[in-house]
Short mmCIF file of C-alpha atoms and ligand atoms in Angstrom, two decimals:
data_model
loop_
_atom_site.label_atom_id
_atom_site.label_comp_id
_atom_site.label_asym_id
_atom_site.label_seq_id
_atom_site.Cartn_x
_atom_site.Cartn_y
_atom_site.Cartn_z
CA MET Q 88 208.12 76.56 27.83
CA ARG Q 89 207.60 72.99 28.63
CA ARG Q 90 204.05 71.84 28.48
CA LEU Q 91 203.15 69.06 30.80
CA LEU Q 92 201.77 66.39 28.59
CA THR Q 93 200.39 64.11 31.17
CA GLY Q 94 197.32 66.19 31.76
CA MET Q 95 196.70 66.65 28.09
CA LEU Q 96 196.45 62.99 27.33
CA ALA Q 97 192.99 61.58 27.69
CA LEU Q 98 192.48 58.24 29.25
CA SER Q 99 189.90 56.81 26.91
CA ALA Q 100 190.17 53.06 26.73
CA VAL Q 101 191.56 51.20 23.79
CA ALA Q 102 189.27 48.37 22.83
CA VAL Q 103 190.97 45.34 21.45
CA LEU Q 104 188.12 43.25 20.18
CA ALA Q 105 188.42 39.51 20.19
CA ALA Q 106 189.49 37.16 17.43
CA CYS Q 107 188.15 37.86 13.96
CA SER Q 108 187.31 41.53 14.21
CA PHE Q 109 190.32 42.75 16.22
CA ALA Q 110 189.81 46.39 15.57
CA VAL Q 111 191.29 49.18 17.61
CA LYS Q 112 189.11 52.06 18.65
CA GLY Q 113 191.16 55.17 18.26
CA PRO Q 114 190.58 58.56 19.83
CA ALA Q 115 188.92 59.89 16.69
CA ALA Q 116 187.18 62.81 18.38
CA LYS Q 117 190.24 64.07 20.24
CA PRO Q 118 192.66 66.58 18.73
CA VAL Q 119 195.85 64.90 17.61
CA GLN Q 120 198.73 65.68 19.97
CA PHE Q 121 202.33 66.58 19.15
CA ALA Q 122 201.12 68.07 15.83
CA GLY Q 123 200.80 64.48 14.60
CA ILE Q 124 204.53 63.73 14.86
CA ILE Q 125 205.75 60.11 15.23
CA PRO Q 126 207.83 59.46 17.26
CA ALA Q 127 206.42 61.92 19.78
CA PRO Q 128 209.04 64.55 20.53
CA ALA Q 129 210.69 65.06 23.88
CA ARG Q 130 209.16 68.53 24.39
CA PHE Q 131 206.29 70.11 22.54
CA GLU Q 132 204.71 73.45 23.10
CA ALA Q 133 201.81 74.61 20.95
CA GLY Q 134 202.00 78.28 19.90
CA GLN Q 135 199.61 80.95 18.68
CA GLY Q 136 198.72 81.30 15.01
CA THR Q 137 200.02 79.59 11.89
CA PHE Q 138 202.85 79.69 9.39
CA ALA Q 139 201.85 79.68 5.71
CA PHE Q 140 204.08 78.36 2.94
CA GLY Q 141 203.85 80.31 -0.31
CA ARG Q 142 205.67 80.63 -3.60
CA GLY Q 143 207.99 83.25 -2.10
CA THR Q 144 208.98 81.17 0.93
CA ALA Q 145 212.71 80.47 0.91
CA ILE Q 146 214.69 77.62 2.37
CA VAL Q 147 217.71 79.25 3.98
CA VAL Q 148 220.80 77.25 4.75
CA ARG Q 149 223.38 78.84 6.99
CA SER Q 150 225.93 76.02 7.15
CA GLU Q 151 227.39 73.11 5.24
CA ALA Q 152 225.59 70.69 7.56
CA GLY Q 153 222.25 72.02 6.35
CA ALA Q 154 222.80 71.29 2.65
CA VAL Q 155 221.49 67.71 2.54
CA PRO Q 156 218.57 68.27 4.95
CA ALA Q 157 217.58 71.34 2.90
CA GLY Q 158 217.49 69.18 -0.22
CA PHE Q 159 215.17 66.72 1.52
CA LEU Q 160 212.98 69.60 2.67
CA LYS Q 161 212.76 71.03 -0.85
CA GLU Q 162 211.79 67.66 -2.35
CA GLY Q 163 209.43 66.91 0.52
CA LEU Q 164 207.56 70.20 0.08
CA LYS Q 165 207.30 69.74 -3.67
CA LYS Q 166 205.72 66.35 -3.19
CA ARG Q 167 203.34 67.40 -0.43
CA ILE Q 168 202.20 70.90 -1.24
CA GLY Q 169 203.40 71.39 -4.80
CA LEU Q 170 205.78 74.27 -4.06
CA ASN Q 171 209.27 74.25 -5.55
CA LEU Q 172 211.07 76.57 -3.13
CA ALA Q 173 214.48 78.13 -3.71
CA ILE Q 174 217.38 77.27 -1.41
CA LYS Q 175 219.27 80.44 -0.41
CA GLN Q 176 222.02 81.53 1.94
CA THR Q 177 220.36 84.63 3.32
CA ALA Q 178 216.88 85.06 4.67
CA PRO Q 179 214.23 87.31 3.17
CA ALA Q 180 212.47 89.64 5.61
CA SER Q 181 209.78 87.05 6.18
CA GLY Q 182 208.57 83.76 4.85
CA ALA Q 183 211.54 81.45 5.32
CA VAL Q 184 212.50 78.09 6.70
CA VAL Q 185 215.96 78.57 8.19
CA LEU Q 186 218.28 75.65 8.88
CA GLU Q 187 221.15 76.60 11.15
CA THR Q 188 223.76 74.77 13.17
CA SER Q 189 224.01 75.98 16.69
CA ALA Q 190 226.55 74.73 19.18
CA SER Q 191 224.42 76.14 21.96
CA ALA Q 192 221.33 74.11 21.04
CA SER Q 193 220.53 72.39 24.31
CA VAL Q 194 220.09 69.01 22.70
CA SER Q 195 222.25 65.96 21.98
CA PRO Q 196 224.07 65.54 18.61
CA GLU Q 197 221.00 64.01 16.97
CA GLY Q 198 218.66 66.54 18.56
CA TYR Q 199 217.12 69.71 17.16
CA VAL Q 200 214.93 72.67 18.00
CA LEU Q 201 212.08 73.37 15.59
CA ALA Q 202 210.41 76.74 16.07
CA VAL Q 203 207.39 77.47 13.89
CA GLY Q 204 206.42 81.13 14.14
CA PRO Q 205 203.96 83.15 12.05
CA GLU Q 206 206.80 84.73 9.98
CA LYS Q 207 209.41 82.01 9.82
CA VAL Q 208 210.35 78.48 10.72
CA THR Q 209 213.74 77.81 12.28
CA ILE Q 210 215.41 74.45 12.67
CA SER Q 211 218.57 74.62 14.75
CA ALA Q 212 220.75 71.70 15.68
CA PRO Q 213 224.32 70.96 16.63
CA ALA Q 214 224.87 68.72 13.58
CA GLU Q 215 223.47 67.44 10.30
CA ALA Q 216 221.55 64.58 11.93
CA GLY Q 217 219.50 66.99 14.03
CA LEU Q 218 218.76 69.23 11.06
CA PHE Q 219 217.64 66.16 9.12
CA TYR Q 220 215.32 65.09 11.96
CA GLY Q 221 213.97 68.62 12.31
CA VAL Q 222 213.09 68.51 8.62
CA GLN Q 223 211.32 65.17 9.12
CA SER Q 224 209.25 66.64 11.96
CA LEU Q 225 208.33 69.64 9.82
CA LEU Q 226 207.27 67.37 6.93
CA GLN Q 227 205.24 65.29 9.38
CA MET Q 228 203.45 68.43 10.60
CA ILE Q 229 202.46 69.09 6.99
CA ASP Q 230 201.39 65.46 6.49
CA ALA Q 231 199.22 65.65 9.59
CA ARG Q 232 197.35 68.58 8.03
CA GLY Q 233 196.72 66.61 4.84
CA ALA Q 234 197.35 67.53 1.19
CA ALA Q 235 194.58 70.15 0.99
CA ARG Q 236 195.53 72.09 4.15
CA GLY Q 237 199.26 71.36 4.31
CA ARG Q 238 200.42 74.83 3.19
CA THR Q 239 199.45 76.12 6.63
CA ILE Q 240 200.88 74.63 9.80
CA PRO Q 241 200.29 75.54 13.43
CA CYS Q 242 202.90 77.53 15.32
CA ALA Q 243 204.80 75.42 17.83
CA ARG Q 244 208.14 74.96 19.51
CA ILE Q 245 209.71 71.51 19.64
CA GLU Q 246 212.89 70.60 21.50
CA ASP Q 247 213.72 67.07 20.65
CA GLN Q 248 216.35 64.40 20.99
CA PRO Q 249 216.34 60.61 20.98
CA ARG Q 250 216.04 58.40 24.00
CA PHE Q 251 218.39 55.81 22.44
CA GLY Q 252 221.31 56.09 20.03
CA TYR Q 253 220.52 52.73 18.41
CA ARG Q 254 217.11 52.68 16.70
CA GLY Q 255 217.08 49.70 14.43
CA LEU Q 256 215.25 47.56 11.94
CA MET Q 257 216.59 44.20 10.76
CA LEU Q 258 215.63 42.71 7.42
CA ASP Q 259 216.34 39.08 6.50
CA GLU Q 260 216.99 38.95 2.76
CA SER Q 261 218.40 35.43 2.81
CA ARG Q 262 215.13 33.57 3.30
CA HIS Q 263 213.44 35.75 0.72
CA PHE Q 264 215.06 38.42 -1.42
CA PHE Q 265 213.22 41.70 -1.86
CA GLY Q 266 215.64 43.87 -3.81
CA LYS Q 267 216.81 47.44 -3.98
CA GLU Q 268 213.52 49.25 -4.42
CA THR Q 269 211.92 47.59 -1.40
CA VAL Q 270 215.00 48.24 0.70
CA LYS Q 271 215.04 51.90 -0.31
CA GLN Q 272 211.37 52.25 0.56
CA CYS Q 273 212.08 50.77 3.99
CA LEU Q 274 215.00 53.16 4.45
CA ASP Q 275 212.76 56.10 3.49
CA GLN Q 276 210.23 55.13 6.13
CA MET Q 277 212.94 54.51 8.71
CA ALA Q 278 214.29 58.01 8.10
CA TYR Q 279 210.82 59.53 8.29
CA LEU Q 280 210.40 57.85 11.70
CA LYS Q 281 213.94 58.75 12.87
CA LEU Q 282 215.22 55.17 12.93
CA ASN Q 283 218.96 55.08 12.27
CA ARG Q 284 220.31 51.52 12.08
CA PHE Q 285 219.50 49.07 9.29
CA HIS Q 286 220.71 45.60 10.23
CA TRP Q 287 220.93 43.63 7.01
CA HIS Q 288 220.80 39.85 7.40
CA LEU Q 289 222.51 39.03 4.11
CA THR Q 290 223.56 35.43 4.56
CA ASP Q 291 221.84 32.35 5.91
CA SER Q 292 220.98 28.83 4.85
CA ALA Q 293 218.42 29.82 2.21
CA GLY Q 294 220.68 32.11 0.20
CA TRP Q 295 223.88 34.19 0.16
CA ARG Q 296 222.98 37.71 -1.01
CA ILE Q 297 226.18 39.75 -1.15
CA GLU Q 298 228.76 39.57 -3.93
CA ILE Q 299 232.23 38.66 -2.70
CA LYS Q 300 234.75 39.15 -5.52
CA LYS Q 301 237.23 36.56 -4.30
CA TYR Q 302 234.58 33.83 -4.00
CA PRO Q 303 232.12 34.27 -6.90
CA LYS Q 304 230.35 30.97 -6.26
CA LEU Q 305 228.95 32.41 -3.02
CA THR Q 306 226.40 34.27 -5.13
CA GLU Q 307 226.46 32.18 -8.34
CA ILE Q 308 225.56 29.03 -6.39
CA GLY Q 309 224.81 30.25 -2.87
CA GLY Q 310 222.46 32.90 -4.24
CA ILE Q 311 220.19 30.31 -5.83
CA GLY Q 312 216.89 29.59 -4.14
CA ASN Q 313 214.96 30.93 -1.21
CA HIS Q 314 213.02 29.51 1.69
CA THR Q 315 209.95 28.82 -0.46
CA GLU Q 316 211.60 27.78 -3.73
CA PRO Q 317 214.99 26.10 -3.39
CA ASP Q 318 215.64 26.33 -7.15
CA ALA Q 319 214.68 29.95 -7.78
CA PRO Q 320 217.26 31.83 -9.89
CA ALA Q 321 220.12 33.43 -7.95
CA ARG Q 322 219.24 36.78 -6.38
CA PHE Q 323 221.85 38.91 -4.66
CA TYR Q 324 223.34 42.38 -4.37
CA THR Q 325 226.40 43.23 -6.41
CA GLN Q 326 229.04 45.31 -4.70
CA ASP Q 327 227.85 48.30 -6.75
CA ASP Q 328 224.30 47.73 -5.47
CA ILE Q 329 225.62 47.65 -1.92
CA ARG Q 330 227.54 50.90 -2.37
CA GLU Q 331 224.42 52.52 -3.82
CA ILE Q 332 222.27 51.44 -0.88
CA VAL Q 333 224.90 52.41 1.69
CA ALA Q 334 225.09 55.91 0.15
CA TYR Q 335 221.28 56.13 0.04
CA ALA Q 336 221.08 55.21 3.72
CA ARG Q 337 223.87 57.55 4.73
CA LEU Q 338 222.07 60.59 3.30
CA ARG Q 339 219.15 59.57 5.50
CA GLN Q 340 221.31 59.31 8.66
CA ILE Q 341 221.11 55.52 8.61
CA THR Q 342 224.09 53.29 9.29
CA ILE Q 343 223.90 49.84 7.74
CA ILE Q 344 225.10 46.87 9.76
CA PRO Q 345 225.89 43.89 7.54
CA GLU Q 346 225.40 40.46 9.08
CA ILE Q 347 227.44 37.50 7.86
CA ASP Q 348 226.06 34.69 9.98
CA MET Q 349 228.60 32.17 11.33
CA PRO Q 350 229.51 29.49 12.30
CA GLY Q 351 225.90 28.25 11.85
CA HIS Q 352 223.23 29.22 9.33
CA ALA Q 353 225.92 28.73 6.68
CA SER Q 354 224.33 26.21 4.29
CA ALA Q 355 224.20 28.59 1.31
CA ALA Q 356 227.94 29.24 1.63
CA THR Q 357 228.80 25.59 2.12
CA ARG Q 358 226.70 24.60 -0.91
CA ALA Q 359 228.96 26.89 -2.92
CA TYR Q 360 232.21 25.90 -1.18
CA PRO Q 361 231.78 22.47 0.44
CA GLU Q 362 235.45 22.54 1.41
CA PHE Q 363 234.58 25.00 4.21
CA SER Q 364 231.67 22.93 5.58
CA GLY Q 365 231.72 21.65 9.14
CA GLY Q 366 228.65 19.51 8.46
CA GLY Q 367 225.08 19.82 9.50
CA SER Q 368 222.14 17.69 10.52
CA GLN Q 369 219.47 15.85 8.59
CA ARG Q 370 217.17 18.81 8.88
CA TYR Q 371 219.88 21.41 8.28
CA PRO Q 372 222.49 20.00 5.91
CA GLY Q 373 225.82 21.84 5.65
CA PHE Q 374 224.66 24.13 8.46
CA THR Q 375 228.08 25.07 9.87
CA PHE Q 376 231.43 26.31 8.73
CA ASN Q 377 234.33 24.02 9.59
CA PRO Q 378 235.88 25.39 12.79
CA GLY Q 379 238.71 22.87 12.61
CA SER Q 380 240.32 24.13 9.42
CA GLU Q 381 242.69 27.08 9.08
CA LYS Q 382 241.40 27.43 5.53
CA THR Q 383 237.92 28.28 6.84
CA TYR Q 384 239.32 31.09 8.95
CA GLY Q 385 241.26 32.40 5.95
CA PHE Q 386 238.12 32.26 3.79
CA LEU Q 387 235.99 34.07 6.36
CA GLU Q 388 238.67 36.70 6.96
CA ASP Q 389 238.71 37.38 3.20
CA VAL Q 390 234.91 37.67 3.18
CA LEU Q 391 234.91 40.02 6.17
CA GLY Q 392 237.65 42.11 4.56
CA GLU Q 393 235.48 42.75 1.51
CA VAL Q 394 232.44 43.39 3.70
CA ALA Q 395 234.35 45.88 5.86
CA ALA Q 396 235.45 47.79 2.76
CA LEU Q 397 231.87 48.07 1.50
CA PHE Q 398 230.24 49.29 4.71
CA PRO Q 399 231.76 52.44 6.20
CA GLY Q 400 229.85 52.06 9.49
CA PRO Q 401 231.69 50.96 12.62
CA TYR Q 402 230.03 47.54 12.98
CA ILE Q 403 229.98 44.03 11.54
CA HIS Q 404 227.46 41.50 12.86
CA LEU Q 405 228.74 37.93 12.90
CA GLY Q 406 225.54 36.19 13.91
CA GLY Q 407 226.63 33.40 16.23
CA ASP Q 408 223.13 32.03 16.85
CA GLU Q 409 221.72 28.51 17.06
CA VAL Q 410 224.94 26.65 16.23
CA SER Q 411 223.58 23.50 17.88
CA PHE Q 412 221.09 23.08 15.02
CA GLY Q 413 223.84 21.47 12.97
CA ASN Q 414 227.18 21.00 14.77
CA GLN Q 415 226.87 17.26 15.47
CA GLN Q 416 229.81 16.41 13.18
CA TRP Q 417 232.07 18.57 15.28
CA ASP Q 418 232.21 15.58 17.67
CA THR Q 419 233.16 13.03 15.03
CA ASP Q 420 235.03 14.69 12.16
CA PRO Q 421 238.70 13.75 12.68
CA GLN Q 422 240.01 17.11 11.46
CA ILE Q 423 237.69 19.05 13.77
CA VAL Q 424 238.37 16.80 16.77
CA GLY Q 425 242.13 17.02 16.10
CA PHE Q 426 241.99 20.82 15.90
CA ARG Q 427 240.02 20.99 19.12
CA GLN Q 428 242.52 18.81 20.98
CA GLU Q 429 245.47 20.72 19.58
CA HIS Q 430 243.98 23.96 20.93
CA GLY Q 431 243.12 22.47 24.32
CA LEU Q 432 239.39 22.90 23.84
CA LYS Q 433 237.31 20.55 25.97
CA ASP Q 434 234.28 20.07 23.73
CA LYS Q 435 232.38 21.49 20.80
CA VAL Q 436 230.95 24.27 22.91
CA GLU Q 437 234.47 25.49 23.74
CA LEU Q 438 235.32 25.15 20.06
CA GLU Q 439 232.35 27.33 19.15
CA HIS Q 440 233.52 29.94 21.64
CA TYR Q 441 237.04 29.81 20.22
CA PHE Q 442 235.60 30.33 16.72
CA ILE Q 443 233.58 33.35 17.81
CA ARG Q 444 236.50 34.93 19.71
CA ARG Q 445 238.77 34.41 16.73
CA MET Q 446 236.34 35.95 14.25
CA ALA Q 447 235.64 38.82 16.66
CA GLY Q 448 239.41 39.38 16.69
CA ALA Q 449 239.39 39.46 12.88
CA ILE Q 450 236.61 42.06 12.94
CA GLU Q 451 238.57 44.12 15.45
CA GLY Q 452 241.60 43.85 13.17
CA LEU Q 453 239.48 45.43 10.43
CA GLY Q 454 238.82 48.38 12.72
CA LYS Q 455 235.20 47.42 13.40
CA VAL Q 456 233.14 46.56 16.46
CA THR Q 457 231.69 43.03 16.64
CA MET Q 458 227.97 42.62 16.96
CA GLY Q 459 226.33 39.25 17.59
CA TRP Q 460 223.20 37.48 18.78
CA ASP Q 461 223.04 36.90 22.53
CA GLU Q 462 224.67 33.45 22.25
CA ILE Q 463 228.05 35.17 21.90
CA THR Q 464 227.95 36.28 25.55
CA SER Q 465 229.17 32.86 26.61
CA SER Q 466 232.13 33.07 24.19
CA GLN Q 467 233.79 35.66 26.43
CA VAL Q 468 234.21 38.18 23.63
CA PRO Q 469 235.58 41.40 25.16
CA PRO Q 470 232.71 43.52 26.51
CA ASP Q 471 234.34 46.77 25.42
CA LYS Q 472 234.61 45.59 21.82
CA SER Q 473 231.30 43.84 21.26
CA VAL Q 474 227.59 44.55 21.26
CA LEU Q 475 224.99 41.86 22.00
CA PHE Q 476 221.54 41.53 20.51
CA TRP Q 477 219.21 40.12 23.14
CA TRP Q 478 216.64 38.16 21.13
CA ARG Q 479 215.62 35.27 23.42
CA HIS Q 480 212.93 37.03 25.42
CA ASP Q 481 212.63 34.02 27.74
CA LYS Q 482 216.30 34.26 28.77
CA ARG Q 483 216.05 37.19 31.12
CA LEU Q 484 218.87 36.00 33.33
CA LEU Q 485 221.18 36.01 30.33
CA LEU Q 486 220.38 39.68 29.75
CA ARG Q 487 221.02 40.51 33.40
CA ARG Q 488 224.34 38.69 33.44
CA ALA Q 489 225.49 40.21 30.17
CA LEU Q 490 224.80 43.69 31.52
CA GLN Q 491 226.54 42.85 34.79
CA LYS Q 492 229.58 41.75 32.78
CA GLY Q 493 229.63 45.17 31.12
CA TYR Q 494 228.26 44.31 27.66
CA ARG Q 495 226.43 46.86 25.58
CA VAL Q 496 223.09 45.46 24.47
CA VAL Q 497 220.51 46.10 21.79
CA LEU Q 498 217.06 44.86 22.87
CA CYS Q 499 215.30 42.93 20.10
CA PRO Q 500 213.37 40.18 21.93
CA ARG Q 501 211.17 37.86 19.84
CA ALA Q 502 208.27 39.03 21.97
CA PRO Q 503 207.35 41.71 21.05
CA LEU Q 504 209.91 42.81 18.43
CA TYR Q 505 210.00 40.01 15.84
CA PHE Q 506 207.69 41.24 13.13
CA ASP Q 507 207.27 37.84 11.47
CA PHE Q 508 204.98 36.91 14.37
CA ILE Q 509 201.32 37.39 13.64
CA GLN Q 510 199.63 40.57 14.75
CA LEU Q 511 196.06 39.30 15.08
CA GLU Q 512 194.48 35.94 15.84
CA GLY Q 513 192.92 35.34 12.44
CA GLN Q 514 196.07 35.95 10.42
CA GLN Q 515 196.81 33.07 8.01
CA VAL Q 516 200.59 33.22 7.71
CA GLY Q 517 203.21 34.08 10.31
CA ARG Q 518 204.87 32.81 13.43
CA ARG Q 519 202.85 31.91 16.52
CA PRO Q 520 201.77 31.28 19.24
CA MET Q 521 202.63 34.74 20.52
CA PHE Q 522 201.26 37.60 18.63
CA ASN Q 523 203.05 40.88 18.53
CA ASP Q 524 200.27 43.35 18.01
CA LEU Q 525 200.74 47.10 17.85
CA ALA Q 526 199.99 47.60 21.54
CA ARG Q 527 202.57 45.02 22.62
CA VAL Q 528 205.21 46.54 20.37
CA TYR Q 529 204.36 49.93 21.84
CA ASN Q 530 204.59 48.73 25.44
CA PHE Q 531 208.36 48.33 25.25
CA PRO Q 532 211.11 48.53 26.52
CA ASP Q 533 210.13 49.91 29.92
CA PRO Q 534 208.80 46.66 31.43
CA ILE Q 535 212.15 45.01 30.66
CA ILE Q 536 214.17 47.94 31.90
CA LYS Q 537 212.15 47.98 35.12
CA ASP Q 538 212.06 44.22 35.78
CA VAL Q 539 215.30 42.87 34.32
CA VAL Q 540 217.99 45.50 33.81
CA PRO Q 541 220.21 45.66 36.93
CA GLU Q 542 220.57 48.98 38.65
CA GLY Q 543 223.35 51.10 37.25
CA THR Q 544 223.50 49.31 33.90
CA ALA Q 545 220.70 51.04 31.96
CA THR Q 546 223.20 53.19 30.06
CA GLN Q 547 224.58 49.98 28.49
CA ILE Q 548 221.27 49.55 26.67
CA GLN Q 549 222.14 50.95 23.28
CA GLY Q 550 218.59 50.86 22.02
CA VAL Q 551 215.94 48.71 20.43
CA GLN Q 552 215.44 46.90 17.15
CA ALA Q 553 212.65 45.07 15.39
CA CYS Q 554 213.63 42.03 13.32
CA VAL Q 555 211.78 41.06 10.16
CA TRP Q 556 212.66 37.41 9.59
CA THR Q 557 211.30 36.22 6.30
CA GLU Q 558 210.82 32.45 6.29
CA SER Q 559 207.09 33.17 6.19
CA ILE Q 560 207.32 36.46 4.31
CA ALA Q 561 207.63 36.05 0.55
CA GLY Q 562 207.11 39.21 -1.47
CA ASP Q 563 207.04 42.94 -0.98
CA LYS Q 564 203.36 43.19 -0.10
CA ARG Q 565 203.50 40.76 2.80
CA LEU Q 566 206.73 42.33 4.02
CA LYS Q 567 205.01 45.70 4.22
CA TYR Q 568 201.90 44.17 5.79
CA MET Q 569 203.98 42.74 8.61
CA THR Q 570 206.14 45.83 9.08
CA PHE Q 571 203.67 48.72 8.84
CA PRO Q 572 202.50 50.30 11.04
CA ARG Q 573 204.28 48.29 13.76
CA ILE Q 574 207.46 50.14 12.76
CA ALA Q 575 205.85 53.35 14.03
CA ALA Q 576 205.45 51.84 17.52
CA LEU Q 577 209.08 50.73 17.36
CA ALA Q 578 210.13 54.27 16.48
CA GLU Q 579 208.33 55.66 19.49
CA ASP Q 580 209.93 53.00 21.75
CA ALA Q 581 213.32 54.03 20.42
CA TRP Q 582 212.99 57.80 20.44
CA THR Q 583 210.33 59.10 22.80
CA PRO Q 584 210.96 59.60 26.53
CA ALA Q 585 208.88 57.13 28.55
CA ALA Q 586 206.99 59.99 30.20
CA ASN Q 587 205.59 61.15 26.84
CA LYS Q 588 204.37 57.74 25.70
CA ASN Q 589 200.65 57.10 25.65
CA TYR Q 590 199.15 54.40 23.46
CA ASP Q 591 195.82 56.08 23.02
CA ASP Q 592 197.43 59.28 21.83
CA PHE Q 593 199.82 57.31 19.61
CA LEU Q 594 196.85 55.66 17.88
CA GLY Q 595 195.51 59.08 16.95
CA ARG Q 596 198.79 59.83 15.20
CA VAL Q 597 198.89 56.38 13.57
CA ARG Q 598 195.65 57.25 11.78
CA GLY Q 599 197.55 60.04 10.07
CA TYR Q 600 200.51 57.77 9.33
CA LEU Q 601 198.25 55.31 7.51
CA ARG Q 602 197.34 58.13 5.12
CA VAL Q 603 201.04 58.69 4.49
CA LEU Q 604 201.44 54.98 3.72
CA ASP Q 605 198.51 55.23 1.30
CA ARG Q 606 200.23 58.10 -0.47
CA GLU Q 607 203.50 56.14 -0.65
CA LYS Q 608 201.64 53.07 -1.92
CA ILE Q 609 202.95 50.96 0.94
CA HIS Q 610 200.71 48.09 1.94
CA TYR Q 611 200.01 47.81 5.67
CA PHE Q 612 197.90 46.16 8.31
CA ASP Q 613 195.03 48.52 9.10
CA VAL Q 614 194.77 48.24 12.88
CA PHE Q 615 191.49 50.17 12.87
CA ASP Q 616 189.78 48.23 10.11
CA PRO Q 617 191.65 45.00 9.24
CA ALA Q 618 189.23 44.14 6.44
CA ARG Q 619 190.24 47.30 4.55
CA THR Q 620 193.80 46.10 3.85
CA PRO Q 621 193.49 42.33 3.59
CA GLU Q 622 196.33 39.95 4.37
CA PRO Q 623 198.20 39.15 1.13
CA PRO Q 624 197.72 35.55 0.00
CA ALA Q 625 200.16 32.95 1.29
CA PRO Q 626 202.99 31.87 -1.03
CA GLU Q 627 202.18 28.71 -2.95
CA ARG Q 628 204.34 26.56 -0.74
CA ALA Q 629 203.85 28.19 2.65
CA ALA Q 630 207.22 28.27 4.32
CA LYS Q 631 207.83 26.85 7.76
CA PRO Q 632 209.90 28.97 10.10
CA LEU Q 633 213.28 27.51 11.03
CA SER Q 634 213.26 28.58 14.63
C1 ACM W 732 217.54 34.41 15.81
O1 ACM W 732 216.33 34.65 15.82
N1 ACM W 732 217.97 33.18 15.53
C2 ACM W 732 218.52 35.43 16.13
#
């Protein structure tokens, strides 16, 4: 049943041409593997013949878990091949797509088996997530055929399950605000590519973007401005907006992780409520919360309480990064120094660790797991109750030690997974000097797992995440340009077994994905022909990244 892929994958070279042209030569003449599916499935076996969708084809749902995936299939088919198929509970003699839950399916809870035969298509999975992903693979098979030929798909058998449980994308909406429609479009594409965690960076120095009922000035004042225009009218999500987006994501098997960054990156909050400010620096005024005031802890616990009630997922991310950018006053402010001495804390670093442990305790008290940037490792937060995000790619020892201490880790190193870094030499706007092109994003995480992850700790790697920081990304078009199609490489890093990964073959499937992006009117960077989808113009006042 299992086809050995290695032999099937040709070894034709990928040419990355220098500087201005930077085009990628794809395997245009080769048949597309895996029926065009991204991320490449764990096992794929091509069959004989084809299945043809027609007006009489039924979508058959045999269990409660199939109801939502069947709805997505129905809508997906309507959009792609113009057929509005009925959803039924029993199968006709032939011509059906059957969605069934099967405890015996030999795949993990998110896995599925998709069998396309000449008479019927069956998707079986242990749970709703697998049925949903089976539907995505089926829709991708149709997309790979194109609008004109999509009513007929090749017979095949796919047994699939993810490599990692955490398959994430982070969006920074503090530096620039994009709004509900953009977020929903990103969630749609995440679902299509089987990504399942949306890490939402909702607060930072440029703007506070989530309504907190008890502290309305957080959005009335803290929501004003962005990284390019400090006086832009307040933009933020109301609690109703948040509930709407959470529900939208949930239907698509995506858990949202809200990030409330603390004790640094807090200037928007401290502009609104200066009484909770622990000071900042000349470059970063009001950068920190005041760790020496009980009132600050009370305020943040209230905020986290409202956040926990809005997001049903098991996690809250408390940031914890780069506190040293603006904690100088922690050495001189009499209240902060007094608090530190009273709690037997040697210096401001110990005070920072105390702050993080205390807020992690508050998150635990809300029944959630604490997530934080890799700085929180040194705070001694309990390894069984916290998850670290390893972002400083140059701190390999830190990753090793964190794993040795038993922490669970999400890998999101700046190189290659920060998507605000440029993707080709000639790009006008974006972080440098590294550039995170498609190939580098694709060549992950195995080099890190091989070179850095200590033996016996690989199971603590929860997964991978790309981060779209937006100091240099103002506007929907640039956001898409920086995210697509790199997100497809991320999806394959997160889902596909290392043995099935092959960049050349992936490029063949990316060609098809670009057509999907055209259909969805999503701007992107055309890796094959950069001149075809030009870089959007820079914002009037080009923003300078903070870090
Ligand atoms: C970060 O990039 N400061 C997490």
